[in-house]
Every structure is written in C-alpha cells, then in structure tokens.
Coordinates of N, CA, C and O in Angstrom, one line a residue:
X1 N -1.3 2.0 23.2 CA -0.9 1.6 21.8 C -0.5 2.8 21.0 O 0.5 2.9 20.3
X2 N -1.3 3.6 21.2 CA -1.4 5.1 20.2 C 0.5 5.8 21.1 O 1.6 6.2 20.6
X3 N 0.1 5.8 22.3 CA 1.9 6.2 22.9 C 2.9 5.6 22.6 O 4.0 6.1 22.7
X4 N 2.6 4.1 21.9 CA 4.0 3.5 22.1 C 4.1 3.4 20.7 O 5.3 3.0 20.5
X5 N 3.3 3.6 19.3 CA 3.6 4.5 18.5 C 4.7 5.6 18.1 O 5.8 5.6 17.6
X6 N 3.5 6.7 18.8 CA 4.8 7.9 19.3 C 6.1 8.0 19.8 O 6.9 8.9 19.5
X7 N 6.3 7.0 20.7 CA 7.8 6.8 21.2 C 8.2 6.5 20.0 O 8.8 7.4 19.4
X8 N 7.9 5.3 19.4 CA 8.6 4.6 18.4 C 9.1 5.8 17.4 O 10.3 5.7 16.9
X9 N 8.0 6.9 17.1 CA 8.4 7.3 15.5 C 9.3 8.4 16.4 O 10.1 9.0 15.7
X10 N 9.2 8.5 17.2 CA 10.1 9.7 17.6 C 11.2 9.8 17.7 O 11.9 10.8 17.5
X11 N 11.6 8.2 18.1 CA 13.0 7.5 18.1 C 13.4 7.5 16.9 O 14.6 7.8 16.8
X12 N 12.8 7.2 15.9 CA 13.0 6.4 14.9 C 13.3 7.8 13.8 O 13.9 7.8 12.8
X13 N 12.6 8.8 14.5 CA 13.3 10.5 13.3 C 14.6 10.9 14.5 O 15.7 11.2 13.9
X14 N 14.6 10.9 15.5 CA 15.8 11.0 16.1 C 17.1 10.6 15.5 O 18.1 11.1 15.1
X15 N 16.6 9.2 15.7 CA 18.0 8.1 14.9 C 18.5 8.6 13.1 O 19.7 8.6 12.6
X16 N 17.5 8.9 12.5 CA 17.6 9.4 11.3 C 17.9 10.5 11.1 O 18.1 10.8 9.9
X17 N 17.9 11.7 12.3 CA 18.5 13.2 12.6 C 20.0 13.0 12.6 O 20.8 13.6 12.0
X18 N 20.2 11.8 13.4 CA 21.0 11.8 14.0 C 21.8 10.9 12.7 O 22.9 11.4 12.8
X19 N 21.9 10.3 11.9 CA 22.5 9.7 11.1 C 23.1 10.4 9.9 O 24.2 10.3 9.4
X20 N 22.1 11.5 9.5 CA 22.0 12.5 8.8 C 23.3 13.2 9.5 O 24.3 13.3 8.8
X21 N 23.3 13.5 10.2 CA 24.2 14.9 10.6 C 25.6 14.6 10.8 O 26.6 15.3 10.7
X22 N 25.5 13.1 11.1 CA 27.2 12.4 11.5 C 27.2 12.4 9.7 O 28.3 12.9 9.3
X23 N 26.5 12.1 8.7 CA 27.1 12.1 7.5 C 27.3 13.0 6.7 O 27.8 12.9 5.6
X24 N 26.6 14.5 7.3 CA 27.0 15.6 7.0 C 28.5 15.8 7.6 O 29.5 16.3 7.0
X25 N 28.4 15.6 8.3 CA 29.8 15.7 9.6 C 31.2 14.9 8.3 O 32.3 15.3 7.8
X26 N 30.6 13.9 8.2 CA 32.2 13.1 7.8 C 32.2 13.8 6.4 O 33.3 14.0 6.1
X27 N 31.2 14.3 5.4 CA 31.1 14.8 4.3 C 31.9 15.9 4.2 O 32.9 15.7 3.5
X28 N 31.8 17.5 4.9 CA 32.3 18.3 5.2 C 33.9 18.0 5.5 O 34.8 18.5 4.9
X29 N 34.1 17.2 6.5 CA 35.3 17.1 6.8 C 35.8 16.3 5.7 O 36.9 16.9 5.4
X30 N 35.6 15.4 4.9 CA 36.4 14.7 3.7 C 36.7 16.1 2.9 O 37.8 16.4 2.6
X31 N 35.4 17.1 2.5 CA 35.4 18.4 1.7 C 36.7 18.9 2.1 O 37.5 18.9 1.2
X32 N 36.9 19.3 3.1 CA 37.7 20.4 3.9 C 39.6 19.9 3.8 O 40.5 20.7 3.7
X33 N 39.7 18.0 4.1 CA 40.6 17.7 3.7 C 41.2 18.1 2.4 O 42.3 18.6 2.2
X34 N 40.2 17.8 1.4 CA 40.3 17.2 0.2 C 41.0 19.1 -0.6 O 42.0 19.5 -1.1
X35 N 39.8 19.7 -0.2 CA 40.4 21.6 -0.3 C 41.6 21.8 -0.1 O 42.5 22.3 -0.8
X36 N 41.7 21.3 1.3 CA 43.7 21.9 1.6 C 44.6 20.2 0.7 O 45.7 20.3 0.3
X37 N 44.2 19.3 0.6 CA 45.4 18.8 -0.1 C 45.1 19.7 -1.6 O 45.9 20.6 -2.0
X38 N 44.3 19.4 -2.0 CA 44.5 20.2 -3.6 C 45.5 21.8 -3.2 O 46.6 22.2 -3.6
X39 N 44.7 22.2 -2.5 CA 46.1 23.5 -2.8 C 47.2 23.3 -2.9 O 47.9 23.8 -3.8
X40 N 47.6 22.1 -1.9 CA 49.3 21.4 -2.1 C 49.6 21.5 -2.8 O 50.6 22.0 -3.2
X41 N 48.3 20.2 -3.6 CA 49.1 19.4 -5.0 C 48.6 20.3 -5.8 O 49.1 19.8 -6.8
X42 N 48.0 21.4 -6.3 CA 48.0 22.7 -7.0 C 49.7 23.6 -7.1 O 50.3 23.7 -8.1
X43 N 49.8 23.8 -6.2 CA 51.2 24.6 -6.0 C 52.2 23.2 -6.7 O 52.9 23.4 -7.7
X44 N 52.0 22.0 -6.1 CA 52.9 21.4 -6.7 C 52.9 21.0 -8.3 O 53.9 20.7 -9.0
X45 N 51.8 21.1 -8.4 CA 51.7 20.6 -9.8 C 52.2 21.3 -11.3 O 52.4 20.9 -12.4
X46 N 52.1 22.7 -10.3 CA 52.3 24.0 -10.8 C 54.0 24.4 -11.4 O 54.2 25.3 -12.2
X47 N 55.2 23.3 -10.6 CA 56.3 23.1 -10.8 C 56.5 22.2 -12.1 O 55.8 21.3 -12.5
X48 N 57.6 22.6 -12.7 CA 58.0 21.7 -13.6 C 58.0 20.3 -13.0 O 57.8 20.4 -11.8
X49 N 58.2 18.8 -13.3 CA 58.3 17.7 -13.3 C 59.3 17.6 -12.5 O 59.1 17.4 -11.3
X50 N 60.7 17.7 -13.3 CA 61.6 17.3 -12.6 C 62.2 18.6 -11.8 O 62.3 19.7 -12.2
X51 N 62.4 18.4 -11.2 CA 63.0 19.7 -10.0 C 64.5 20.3 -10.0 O 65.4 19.8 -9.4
X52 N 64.6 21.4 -10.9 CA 66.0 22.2 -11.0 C 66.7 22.6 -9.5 O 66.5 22.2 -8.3
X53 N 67.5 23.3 -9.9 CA 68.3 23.6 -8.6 C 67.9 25.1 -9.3 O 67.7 25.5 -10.4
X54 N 67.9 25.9 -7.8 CA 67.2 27.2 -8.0 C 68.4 28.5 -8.8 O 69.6 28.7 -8.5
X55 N 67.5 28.9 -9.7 CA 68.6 30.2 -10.8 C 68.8 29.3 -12.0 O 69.4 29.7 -13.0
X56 N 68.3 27.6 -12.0 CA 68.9 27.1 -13.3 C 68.4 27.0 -14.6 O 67.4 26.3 -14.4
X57 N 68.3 27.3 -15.7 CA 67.6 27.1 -16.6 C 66.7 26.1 -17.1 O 67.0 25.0 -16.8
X58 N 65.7 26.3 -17.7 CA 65.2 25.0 -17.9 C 65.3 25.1 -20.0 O 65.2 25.9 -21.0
X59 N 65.6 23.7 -19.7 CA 66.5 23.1 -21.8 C 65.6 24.0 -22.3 O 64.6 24.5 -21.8
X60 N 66.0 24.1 -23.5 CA 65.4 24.7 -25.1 C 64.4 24.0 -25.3 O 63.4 24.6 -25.7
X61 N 64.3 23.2 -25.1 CA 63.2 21.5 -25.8 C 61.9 22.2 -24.9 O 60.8 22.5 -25.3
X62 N 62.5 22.4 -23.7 CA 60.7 22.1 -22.4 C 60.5 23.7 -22.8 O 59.3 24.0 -22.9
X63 N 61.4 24.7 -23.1 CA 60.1 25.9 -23.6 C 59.8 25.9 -24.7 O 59.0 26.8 -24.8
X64 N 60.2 25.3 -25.8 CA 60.0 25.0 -27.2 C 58.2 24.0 -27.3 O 57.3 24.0 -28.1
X65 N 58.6 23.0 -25.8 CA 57.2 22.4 -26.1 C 56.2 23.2 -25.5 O 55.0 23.0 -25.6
X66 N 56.7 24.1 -24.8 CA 55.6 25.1 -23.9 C 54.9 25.8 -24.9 O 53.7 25.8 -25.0
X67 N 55.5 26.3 -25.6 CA 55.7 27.1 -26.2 C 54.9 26.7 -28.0 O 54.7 27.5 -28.9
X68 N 54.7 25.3 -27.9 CA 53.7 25.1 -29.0 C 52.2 24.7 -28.2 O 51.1 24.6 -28.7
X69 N 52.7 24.5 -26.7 CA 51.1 24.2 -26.1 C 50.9 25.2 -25.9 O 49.8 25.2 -25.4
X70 N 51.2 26.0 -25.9 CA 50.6 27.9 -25.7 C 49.9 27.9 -26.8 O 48.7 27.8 -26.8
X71 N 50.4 28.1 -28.0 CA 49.9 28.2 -29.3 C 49.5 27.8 -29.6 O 49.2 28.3 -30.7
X72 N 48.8 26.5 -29.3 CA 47.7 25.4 -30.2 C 47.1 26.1 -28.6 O 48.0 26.9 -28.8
X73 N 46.6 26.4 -27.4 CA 45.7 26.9 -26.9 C 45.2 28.2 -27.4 O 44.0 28.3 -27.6
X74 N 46.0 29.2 -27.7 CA 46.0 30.5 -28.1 C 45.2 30.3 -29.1 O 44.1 31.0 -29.0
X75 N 45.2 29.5 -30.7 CA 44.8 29.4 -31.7 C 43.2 28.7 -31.3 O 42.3 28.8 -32.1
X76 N 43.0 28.0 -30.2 CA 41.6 27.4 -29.8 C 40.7 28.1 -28.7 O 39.6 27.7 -28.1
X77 N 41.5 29.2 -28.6 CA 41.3 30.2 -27.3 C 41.5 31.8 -27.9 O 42.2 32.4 -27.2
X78 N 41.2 32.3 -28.6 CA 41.9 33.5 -29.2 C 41.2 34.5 -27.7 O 40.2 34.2 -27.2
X79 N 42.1 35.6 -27.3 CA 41.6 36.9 -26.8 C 41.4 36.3 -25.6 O 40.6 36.8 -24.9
X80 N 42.4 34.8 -25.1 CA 41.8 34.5 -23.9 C 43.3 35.0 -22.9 O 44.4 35.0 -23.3
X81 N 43.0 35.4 -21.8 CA 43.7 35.7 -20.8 C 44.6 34.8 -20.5 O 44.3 33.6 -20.7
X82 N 45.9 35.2 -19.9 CA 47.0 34.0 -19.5 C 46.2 32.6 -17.9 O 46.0 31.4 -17.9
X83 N 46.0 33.4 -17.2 CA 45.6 32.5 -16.8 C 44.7 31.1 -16.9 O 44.7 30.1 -16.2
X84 N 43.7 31.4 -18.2 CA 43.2 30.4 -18.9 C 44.1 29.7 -19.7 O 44.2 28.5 -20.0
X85 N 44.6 30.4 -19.8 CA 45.1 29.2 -21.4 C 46.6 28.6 -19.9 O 47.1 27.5 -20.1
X86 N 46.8 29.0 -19.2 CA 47.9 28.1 -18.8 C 47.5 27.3 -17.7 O 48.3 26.7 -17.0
X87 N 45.9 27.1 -17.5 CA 45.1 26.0 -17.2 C 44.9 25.3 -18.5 O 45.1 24.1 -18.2
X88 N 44.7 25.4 -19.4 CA 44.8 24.5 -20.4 C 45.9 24.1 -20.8 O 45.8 23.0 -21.3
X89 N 46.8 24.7 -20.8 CA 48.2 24.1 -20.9 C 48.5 23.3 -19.9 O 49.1 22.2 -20.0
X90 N 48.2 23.8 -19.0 CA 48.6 22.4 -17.9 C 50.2 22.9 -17.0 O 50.9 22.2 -16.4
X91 N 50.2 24.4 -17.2 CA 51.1 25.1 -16.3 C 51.0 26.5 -15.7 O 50.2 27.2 -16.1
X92 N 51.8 26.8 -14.8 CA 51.4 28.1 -14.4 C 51.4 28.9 -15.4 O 51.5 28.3 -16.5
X93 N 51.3 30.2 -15.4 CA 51.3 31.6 -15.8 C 52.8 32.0 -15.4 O 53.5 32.5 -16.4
X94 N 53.3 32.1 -14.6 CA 54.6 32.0 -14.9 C 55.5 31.5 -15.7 O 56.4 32.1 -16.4
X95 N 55.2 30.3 -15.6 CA 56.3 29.1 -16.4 C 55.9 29.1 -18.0 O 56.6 28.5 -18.8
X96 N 54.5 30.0 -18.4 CA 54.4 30.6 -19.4 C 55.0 32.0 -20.2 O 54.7 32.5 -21.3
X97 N 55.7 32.4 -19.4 CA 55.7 33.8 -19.7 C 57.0 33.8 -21.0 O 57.0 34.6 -22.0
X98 N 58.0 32.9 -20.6 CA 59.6 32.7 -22.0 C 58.6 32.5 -22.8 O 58.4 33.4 -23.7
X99 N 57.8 31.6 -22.7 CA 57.2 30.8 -24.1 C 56.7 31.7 -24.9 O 56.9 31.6 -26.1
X100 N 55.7 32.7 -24.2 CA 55.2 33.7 -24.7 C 55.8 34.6 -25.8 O 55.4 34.9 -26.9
X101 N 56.9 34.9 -24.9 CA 57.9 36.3 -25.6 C 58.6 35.6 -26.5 O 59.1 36.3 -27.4
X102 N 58.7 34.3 -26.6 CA 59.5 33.4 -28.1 C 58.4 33.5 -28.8 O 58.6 34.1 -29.9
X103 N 57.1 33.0 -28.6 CA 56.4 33.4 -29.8 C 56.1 34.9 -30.6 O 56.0 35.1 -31.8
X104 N 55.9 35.9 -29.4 CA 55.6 37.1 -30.1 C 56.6 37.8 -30.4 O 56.5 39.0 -30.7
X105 N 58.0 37.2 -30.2 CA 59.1 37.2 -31.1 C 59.5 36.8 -32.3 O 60.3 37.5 -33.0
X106 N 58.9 35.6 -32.5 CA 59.0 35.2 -34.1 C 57.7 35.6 -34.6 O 57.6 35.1 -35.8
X107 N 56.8 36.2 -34.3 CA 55.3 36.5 -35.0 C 54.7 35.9 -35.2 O 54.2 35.9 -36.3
X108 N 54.2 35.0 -34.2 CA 53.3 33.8 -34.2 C 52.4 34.5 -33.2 O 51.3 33.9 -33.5
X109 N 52.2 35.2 -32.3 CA 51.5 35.3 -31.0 C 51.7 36.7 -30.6 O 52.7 37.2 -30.1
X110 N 50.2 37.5 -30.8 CA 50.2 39.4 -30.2 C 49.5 39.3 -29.3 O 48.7 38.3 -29.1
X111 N 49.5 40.3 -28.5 CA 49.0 40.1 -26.9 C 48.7 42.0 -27.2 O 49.4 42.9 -27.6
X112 N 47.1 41.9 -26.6 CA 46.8 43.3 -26.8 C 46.4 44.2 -24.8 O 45.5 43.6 -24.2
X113 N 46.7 44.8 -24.5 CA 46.9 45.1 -23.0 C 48.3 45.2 -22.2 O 49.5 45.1 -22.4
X114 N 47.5 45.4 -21.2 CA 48.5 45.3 -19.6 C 48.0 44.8 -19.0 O 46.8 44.7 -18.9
X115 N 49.4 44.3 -18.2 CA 49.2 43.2 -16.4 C 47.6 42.6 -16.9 O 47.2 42.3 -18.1
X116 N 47.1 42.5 -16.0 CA 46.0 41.6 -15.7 C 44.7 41.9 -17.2 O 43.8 41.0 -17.5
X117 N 44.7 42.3 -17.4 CA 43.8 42.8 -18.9 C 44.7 41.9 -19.7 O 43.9 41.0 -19.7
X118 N 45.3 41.6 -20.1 CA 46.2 41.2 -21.8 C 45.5 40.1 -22.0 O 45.2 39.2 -21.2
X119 N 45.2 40.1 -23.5 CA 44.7 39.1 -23.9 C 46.1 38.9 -25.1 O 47.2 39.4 -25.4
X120 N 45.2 37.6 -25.6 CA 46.6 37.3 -26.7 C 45.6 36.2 -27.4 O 44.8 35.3 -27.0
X121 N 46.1 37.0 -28.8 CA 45.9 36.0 -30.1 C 46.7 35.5 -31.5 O 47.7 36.2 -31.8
X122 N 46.5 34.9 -32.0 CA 47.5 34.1 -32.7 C 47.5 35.0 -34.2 O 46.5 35.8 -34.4
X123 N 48.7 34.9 -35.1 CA 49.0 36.1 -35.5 C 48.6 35.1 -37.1 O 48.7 33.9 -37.1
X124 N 48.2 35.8 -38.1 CA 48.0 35.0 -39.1 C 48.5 35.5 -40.3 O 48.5 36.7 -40.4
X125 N 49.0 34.8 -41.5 CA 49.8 35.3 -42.5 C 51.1 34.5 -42.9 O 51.4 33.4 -42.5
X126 N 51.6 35.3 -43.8 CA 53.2 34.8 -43.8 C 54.0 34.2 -42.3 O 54.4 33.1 -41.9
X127 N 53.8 36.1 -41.2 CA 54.9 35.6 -40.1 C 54.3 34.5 -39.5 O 55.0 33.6 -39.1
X128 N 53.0 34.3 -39.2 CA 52.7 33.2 -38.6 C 53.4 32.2 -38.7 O 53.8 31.6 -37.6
X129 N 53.7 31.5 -40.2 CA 54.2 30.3 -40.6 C 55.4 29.2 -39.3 O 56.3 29.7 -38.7
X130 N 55.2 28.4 -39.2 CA 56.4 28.3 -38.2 C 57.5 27.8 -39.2 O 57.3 27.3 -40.3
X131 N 59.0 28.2 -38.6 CA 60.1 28.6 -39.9 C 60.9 27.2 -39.6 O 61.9 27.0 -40.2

C-alpha cells in the first residue's frame, strides 16, 4: 500500500514536471516570436504612414505637425534626449530631425550639446510665441 503510494506521487510530480516545462517551452517560444515580430513592426512603424518614393519630400503639413508634436513633448519633457521624446512622439529620431531645425529656427526650441548628449528645451519669451 505504502509502494503504491510512492508510485502514485512519483507519477503524479513527473506529470506535473513534465507539464510545467512543455509550458515553459510554448511560453519562451511565443516570447521569442513575439521579440522578432516587434523588431519588424518597430522598423516599420518607424516609417512614415504612407510610403514615398525614395529622395521624395514629405508636404509642409506632416513636418509642421511633427513639428508641434516635438514641441508639446519638449515643453512636457524639458532636457530630454531625442530619442525619448521621438518615442513620445510616436516617430523616429530621424524623421525628427527637419522638425527640429524649424523650431530652433524660429526660436521656439534650443538644444544644448553634441551627437548623442544633446538635450533640448523649449525656449520662453517673446520668440517663443508661435507667429
């Protein structure tokens, strides 16, 4: 009686070793999928919407609107690095960079640094005003 216990519970953490590890198993591998699609749709998401033909400009309007979502981040974000704020914006660091130079062209937006150091904050005053 006392053996056929022992069988029993031995089976019975076996089966539960064993259930455990196939759901570690499918867990990891959903992880592992799920990692390489996001990079995809990372890179892609990272593109404008609609898809130019390559060297083409993109309108006045789409860096005009970049270009106020930079600035209402910048203004909620002061001294924060490009690559944050163009996670909050919801675009690369690239496709930030016109938007940039239109603002701290009209004096709405100073950027203090180089390359990977620059921070950027919103300028206040008269030039701030938007014109």
């Amino acid at each position: 009686m006392k053996q056929s216990r022992q069988t029993d519970l031995e089976s019975a953490i076996e089966r539960l070793v064993q259930e455990h590890v196939a759901a570690l198993h499918a867990a990891a591998s959903t992880a592992v999928e799920r990692a390489f699609s996001m990079r995809t749709k990372g890179r892609m998401e990272a593109a404008p919407l609609a898809r130019r033909a390559a060297g083409s400009r993109r309108p006045p309007d789409e860096v005009a609107a970049l270009a106020e979502r930079l600035y209402a981040a910048v203004c909620a974000n002061p001294g924060a690095a490009m690559p944050k704020l163009a996670s909050l914006v919801g675009a690369s660091a690239r496709a930030l960079n016109r938007p940039a130079i239109q603002l701290r062209r009209a004096g709405r937006l100073r950027s203090v640094g180089q390359r990977q150091a620059t921070r950027y904050f919103p300028m206040t005053g008269k030039t701030s005003a938007k014109s």
